[in-house]
Short mmCIF file of N, CA and C and ligand atoms in Angstrom, two decimals:
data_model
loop_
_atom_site.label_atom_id
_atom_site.label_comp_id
_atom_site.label_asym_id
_atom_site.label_seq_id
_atom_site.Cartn_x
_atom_site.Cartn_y
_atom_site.Cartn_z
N UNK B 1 -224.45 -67.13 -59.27
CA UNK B 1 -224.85 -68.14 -58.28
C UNK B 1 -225.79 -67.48 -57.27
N UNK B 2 -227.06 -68.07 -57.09
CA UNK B 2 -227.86 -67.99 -56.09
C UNK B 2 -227.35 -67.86 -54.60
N UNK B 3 -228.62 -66.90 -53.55
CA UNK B 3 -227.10 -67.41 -52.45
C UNK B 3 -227.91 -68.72 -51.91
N UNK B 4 -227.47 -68.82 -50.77
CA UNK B 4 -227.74 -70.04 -50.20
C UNK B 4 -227.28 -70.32 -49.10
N UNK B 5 -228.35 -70.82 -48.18
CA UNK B 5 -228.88 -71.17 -46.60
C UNK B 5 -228.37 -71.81 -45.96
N UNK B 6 -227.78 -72.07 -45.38
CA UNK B 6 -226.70 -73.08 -44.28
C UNK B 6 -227.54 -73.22 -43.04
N UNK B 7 -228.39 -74.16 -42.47
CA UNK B 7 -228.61 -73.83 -41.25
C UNK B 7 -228.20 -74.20 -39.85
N UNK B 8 -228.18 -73.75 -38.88
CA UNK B 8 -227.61 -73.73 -37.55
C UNK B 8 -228.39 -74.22 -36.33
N UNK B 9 -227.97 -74.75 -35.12
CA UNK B 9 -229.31 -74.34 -33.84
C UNK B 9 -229.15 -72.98 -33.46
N UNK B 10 -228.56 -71.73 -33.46
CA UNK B 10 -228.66 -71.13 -33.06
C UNK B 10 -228.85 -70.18 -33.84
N UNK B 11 -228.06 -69.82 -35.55
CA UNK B 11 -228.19 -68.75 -36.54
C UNK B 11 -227.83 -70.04 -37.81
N UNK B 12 -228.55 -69.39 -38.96
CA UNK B 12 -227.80 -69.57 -39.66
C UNK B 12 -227.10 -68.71 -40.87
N UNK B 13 -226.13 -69.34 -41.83
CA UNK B 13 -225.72 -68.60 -42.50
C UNK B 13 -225.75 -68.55 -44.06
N UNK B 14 -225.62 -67.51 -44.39
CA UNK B 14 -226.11 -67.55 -45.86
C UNK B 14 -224.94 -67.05 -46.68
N UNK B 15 -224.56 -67.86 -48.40
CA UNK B 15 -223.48 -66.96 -48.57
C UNK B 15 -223.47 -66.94 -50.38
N UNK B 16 -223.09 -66.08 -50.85
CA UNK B 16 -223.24 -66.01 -52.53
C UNK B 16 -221.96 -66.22 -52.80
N UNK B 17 -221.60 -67.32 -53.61
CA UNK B 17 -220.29 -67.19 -54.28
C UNK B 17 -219.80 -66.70 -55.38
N UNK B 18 -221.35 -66.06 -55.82
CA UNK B 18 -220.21 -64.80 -56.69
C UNK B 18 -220.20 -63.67 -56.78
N UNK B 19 -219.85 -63.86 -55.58
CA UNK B 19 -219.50 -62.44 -54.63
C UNK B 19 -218.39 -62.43 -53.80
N UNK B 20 -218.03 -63.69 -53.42
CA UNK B 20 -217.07 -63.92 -52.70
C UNK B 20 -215.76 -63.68 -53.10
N UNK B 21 -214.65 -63.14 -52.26
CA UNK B 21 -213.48 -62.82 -52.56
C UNK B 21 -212.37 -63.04 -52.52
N UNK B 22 -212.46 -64.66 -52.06
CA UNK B 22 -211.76 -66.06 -51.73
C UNK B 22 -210.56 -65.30 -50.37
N UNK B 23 -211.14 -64.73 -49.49
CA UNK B 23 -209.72 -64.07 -48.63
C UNK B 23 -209.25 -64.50 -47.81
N UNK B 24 -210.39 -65.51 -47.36
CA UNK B 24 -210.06 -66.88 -46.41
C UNK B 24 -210.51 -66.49 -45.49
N UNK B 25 -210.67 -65.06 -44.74
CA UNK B 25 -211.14 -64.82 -43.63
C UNK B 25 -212.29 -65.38 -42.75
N UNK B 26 -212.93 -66.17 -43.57
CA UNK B 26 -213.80 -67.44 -42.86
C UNK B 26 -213.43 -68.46 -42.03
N UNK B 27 -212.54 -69.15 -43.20
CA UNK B 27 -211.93 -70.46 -43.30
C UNK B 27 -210.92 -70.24 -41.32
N UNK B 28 -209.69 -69.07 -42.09
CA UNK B 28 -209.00 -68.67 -40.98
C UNK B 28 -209.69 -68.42 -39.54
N UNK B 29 -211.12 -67.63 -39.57
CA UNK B 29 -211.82 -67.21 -38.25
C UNK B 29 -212.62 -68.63 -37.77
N UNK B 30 -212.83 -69.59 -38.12
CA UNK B 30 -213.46 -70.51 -37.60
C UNK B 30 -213.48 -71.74 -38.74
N UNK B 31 -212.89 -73.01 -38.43
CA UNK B 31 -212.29 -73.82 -39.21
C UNK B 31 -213.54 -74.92 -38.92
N UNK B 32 -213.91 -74.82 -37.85
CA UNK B 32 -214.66 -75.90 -37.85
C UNK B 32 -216.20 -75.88 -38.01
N UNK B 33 -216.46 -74.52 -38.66
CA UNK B 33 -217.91 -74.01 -39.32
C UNK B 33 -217.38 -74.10 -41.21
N UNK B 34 -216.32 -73.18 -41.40
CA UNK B 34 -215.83 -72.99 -42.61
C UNK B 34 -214.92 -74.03 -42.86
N UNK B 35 -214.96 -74.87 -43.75
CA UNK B 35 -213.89 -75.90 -43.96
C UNK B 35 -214.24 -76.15 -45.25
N UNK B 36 -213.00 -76.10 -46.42
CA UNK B 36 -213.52 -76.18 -47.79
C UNK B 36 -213.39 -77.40 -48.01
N UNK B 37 -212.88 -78.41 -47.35
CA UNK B 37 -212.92 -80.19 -48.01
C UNK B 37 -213.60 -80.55 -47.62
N UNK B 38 -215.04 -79.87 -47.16
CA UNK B 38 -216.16 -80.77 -47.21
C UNK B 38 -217.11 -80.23 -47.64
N UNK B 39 -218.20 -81.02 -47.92
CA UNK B 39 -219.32 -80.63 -48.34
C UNK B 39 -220.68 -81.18 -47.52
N UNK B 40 -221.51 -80.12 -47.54
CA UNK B 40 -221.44 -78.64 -47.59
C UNK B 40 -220.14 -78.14 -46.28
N UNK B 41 -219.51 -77.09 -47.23
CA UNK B 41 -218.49 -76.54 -47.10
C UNK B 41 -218.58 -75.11 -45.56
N UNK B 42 -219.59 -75.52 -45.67
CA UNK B 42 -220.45 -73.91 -44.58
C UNK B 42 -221.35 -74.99 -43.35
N UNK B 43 -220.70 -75.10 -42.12
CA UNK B 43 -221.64 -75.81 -41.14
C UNK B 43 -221.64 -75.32 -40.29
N UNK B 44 -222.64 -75.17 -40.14
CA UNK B 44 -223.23 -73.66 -38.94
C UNK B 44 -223.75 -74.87 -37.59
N UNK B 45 -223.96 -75.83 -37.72
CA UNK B 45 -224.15 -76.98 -36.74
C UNK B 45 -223.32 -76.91 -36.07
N UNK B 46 -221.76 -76.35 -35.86
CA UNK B 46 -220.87 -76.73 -35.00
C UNK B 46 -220.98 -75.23 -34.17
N UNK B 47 -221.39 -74.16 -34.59
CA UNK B 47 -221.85 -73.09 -33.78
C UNK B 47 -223.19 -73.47 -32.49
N UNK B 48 -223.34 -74.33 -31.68
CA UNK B 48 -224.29 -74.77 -31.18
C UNK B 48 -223.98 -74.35 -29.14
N UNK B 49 -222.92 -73.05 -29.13
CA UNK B 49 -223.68 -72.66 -28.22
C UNK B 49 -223.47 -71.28 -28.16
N UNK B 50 -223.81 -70.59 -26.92
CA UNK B 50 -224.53 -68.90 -27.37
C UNK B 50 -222.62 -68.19 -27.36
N UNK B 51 -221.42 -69.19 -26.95
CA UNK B 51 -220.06 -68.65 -27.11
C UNK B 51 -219.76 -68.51 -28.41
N UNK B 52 -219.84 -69.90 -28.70
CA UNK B 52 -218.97 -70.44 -30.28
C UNK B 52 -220.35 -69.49 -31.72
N UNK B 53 -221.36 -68.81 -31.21
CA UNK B 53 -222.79 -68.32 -31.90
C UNK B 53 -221.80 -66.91 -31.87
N UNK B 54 -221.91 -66.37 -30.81
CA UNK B 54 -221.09 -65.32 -31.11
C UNK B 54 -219.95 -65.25 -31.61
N UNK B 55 -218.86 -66.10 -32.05
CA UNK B 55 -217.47 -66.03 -32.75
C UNK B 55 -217.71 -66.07 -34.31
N UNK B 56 -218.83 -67.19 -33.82
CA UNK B 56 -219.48 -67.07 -35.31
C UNK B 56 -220.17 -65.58 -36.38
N UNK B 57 -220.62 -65.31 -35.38
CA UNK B 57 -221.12 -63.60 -35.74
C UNK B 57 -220.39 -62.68 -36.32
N UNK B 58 -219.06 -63.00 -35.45
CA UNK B 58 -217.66 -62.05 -35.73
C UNK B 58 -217.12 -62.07 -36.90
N UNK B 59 -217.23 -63.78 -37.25
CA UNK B 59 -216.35 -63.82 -38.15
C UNK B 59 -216.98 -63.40 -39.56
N UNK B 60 -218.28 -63.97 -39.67
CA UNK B 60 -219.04 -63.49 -40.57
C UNK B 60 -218.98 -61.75 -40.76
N UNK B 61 -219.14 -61.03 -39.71
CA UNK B 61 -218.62 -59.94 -39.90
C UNK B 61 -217.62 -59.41 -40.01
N UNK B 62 -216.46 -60.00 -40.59
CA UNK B 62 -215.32 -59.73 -40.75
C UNK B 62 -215.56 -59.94 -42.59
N UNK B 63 -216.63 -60.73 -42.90
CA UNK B 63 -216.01 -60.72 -44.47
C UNK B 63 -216.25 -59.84 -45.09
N UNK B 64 -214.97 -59.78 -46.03
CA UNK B 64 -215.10 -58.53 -46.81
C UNK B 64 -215.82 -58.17 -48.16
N UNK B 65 -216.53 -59.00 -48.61
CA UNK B 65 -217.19 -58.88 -49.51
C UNK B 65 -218.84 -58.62 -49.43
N UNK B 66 -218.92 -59.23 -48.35
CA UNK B 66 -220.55 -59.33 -47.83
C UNK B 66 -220.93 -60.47 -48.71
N UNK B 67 -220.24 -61.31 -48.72
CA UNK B 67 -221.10 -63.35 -49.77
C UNK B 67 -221.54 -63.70 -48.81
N UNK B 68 -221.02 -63.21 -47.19
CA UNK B 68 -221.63 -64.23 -46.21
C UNK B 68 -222.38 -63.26 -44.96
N UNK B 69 -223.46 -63.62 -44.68
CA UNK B 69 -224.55 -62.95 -44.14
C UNK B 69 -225.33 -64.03 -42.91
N UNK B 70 -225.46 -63.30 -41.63
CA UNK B 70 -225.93 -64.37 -40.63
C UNK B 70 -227.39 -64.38 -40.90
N UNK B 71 -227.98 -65.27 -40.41
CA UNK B 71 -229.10 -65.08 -40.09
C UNK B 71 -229.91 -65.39 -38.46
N UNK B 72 -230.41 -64.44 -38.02
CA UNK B 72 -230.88 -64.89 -36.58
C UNK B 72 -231.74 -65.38 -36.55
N UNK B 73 -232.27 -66.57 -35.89
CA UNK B 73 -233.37 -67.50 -35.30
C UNK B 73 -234.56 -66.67 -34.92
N UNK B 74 -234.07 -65.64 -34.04
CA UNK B 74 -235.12 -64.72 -33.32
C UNK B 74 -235.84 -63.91 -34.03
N UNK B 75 -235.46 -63.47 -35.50
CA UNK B 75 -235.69 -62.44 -36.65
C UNK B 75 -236.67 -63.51 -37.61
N UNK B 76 -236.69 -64.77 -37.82
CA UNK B 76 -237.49 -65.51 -38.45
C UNK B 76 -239.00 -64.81 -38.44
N UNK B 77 -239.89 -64.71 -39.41
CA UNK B 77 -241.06 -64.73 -39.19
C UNK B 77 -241.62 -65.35 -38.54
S1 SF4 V 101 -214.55 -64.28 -45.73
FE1 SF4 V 101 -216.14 -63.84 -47.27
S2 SF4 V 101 -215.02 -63.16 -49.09
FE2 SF4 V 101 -213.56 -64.19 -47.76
S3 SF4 V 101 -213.50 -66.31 -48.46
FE3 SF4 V 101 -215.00 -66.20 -46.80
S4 SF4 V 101 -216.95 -65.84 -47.84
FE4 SF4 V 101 -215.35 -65.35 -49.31
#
């Protein structure tokens, strides 16, 4: 699987699922970005200010596989 772009107002996020290591540590760190009964399953729209942008950061850096990868606004070409 290709990865693929989620986008945000503030970052967005990118994630390969087959790579992923189902550990939940998403789901668990932020429920209302990561939520698997919906689709798309990854909504970086609810990260929309520079608090809930940074938890978001965290959590993404918490996964252990590396499927999920931020992307910053400011880093865009
Ligand atoms: S934290 Fe990473 S490895 Fe774990 S379920 Fe989420 S995307 Fe998959």
């Amino acid at each position: 699987m290709a990865r693929k772009t989620y986008y945000g107002p503030i970052i967005d996020v990118s994630f390969d699922g087959a790579i992923c290591q189902h550990s939940g540590e998403c789901v668990r760190g932020m429920g209302e970005v990561f939520d698997t009964t919906k689709r798309p399953w990854i909504n970086p729209t609810q990260a929309n200010t520079p608090e809930l942008a940074d938890q978001l950061r965290q959590v993404v850096g918490r996964c252990p596989s590396g499927a999920l990868e931020i992307g910053e606004h400011w880093s865009r070409p």
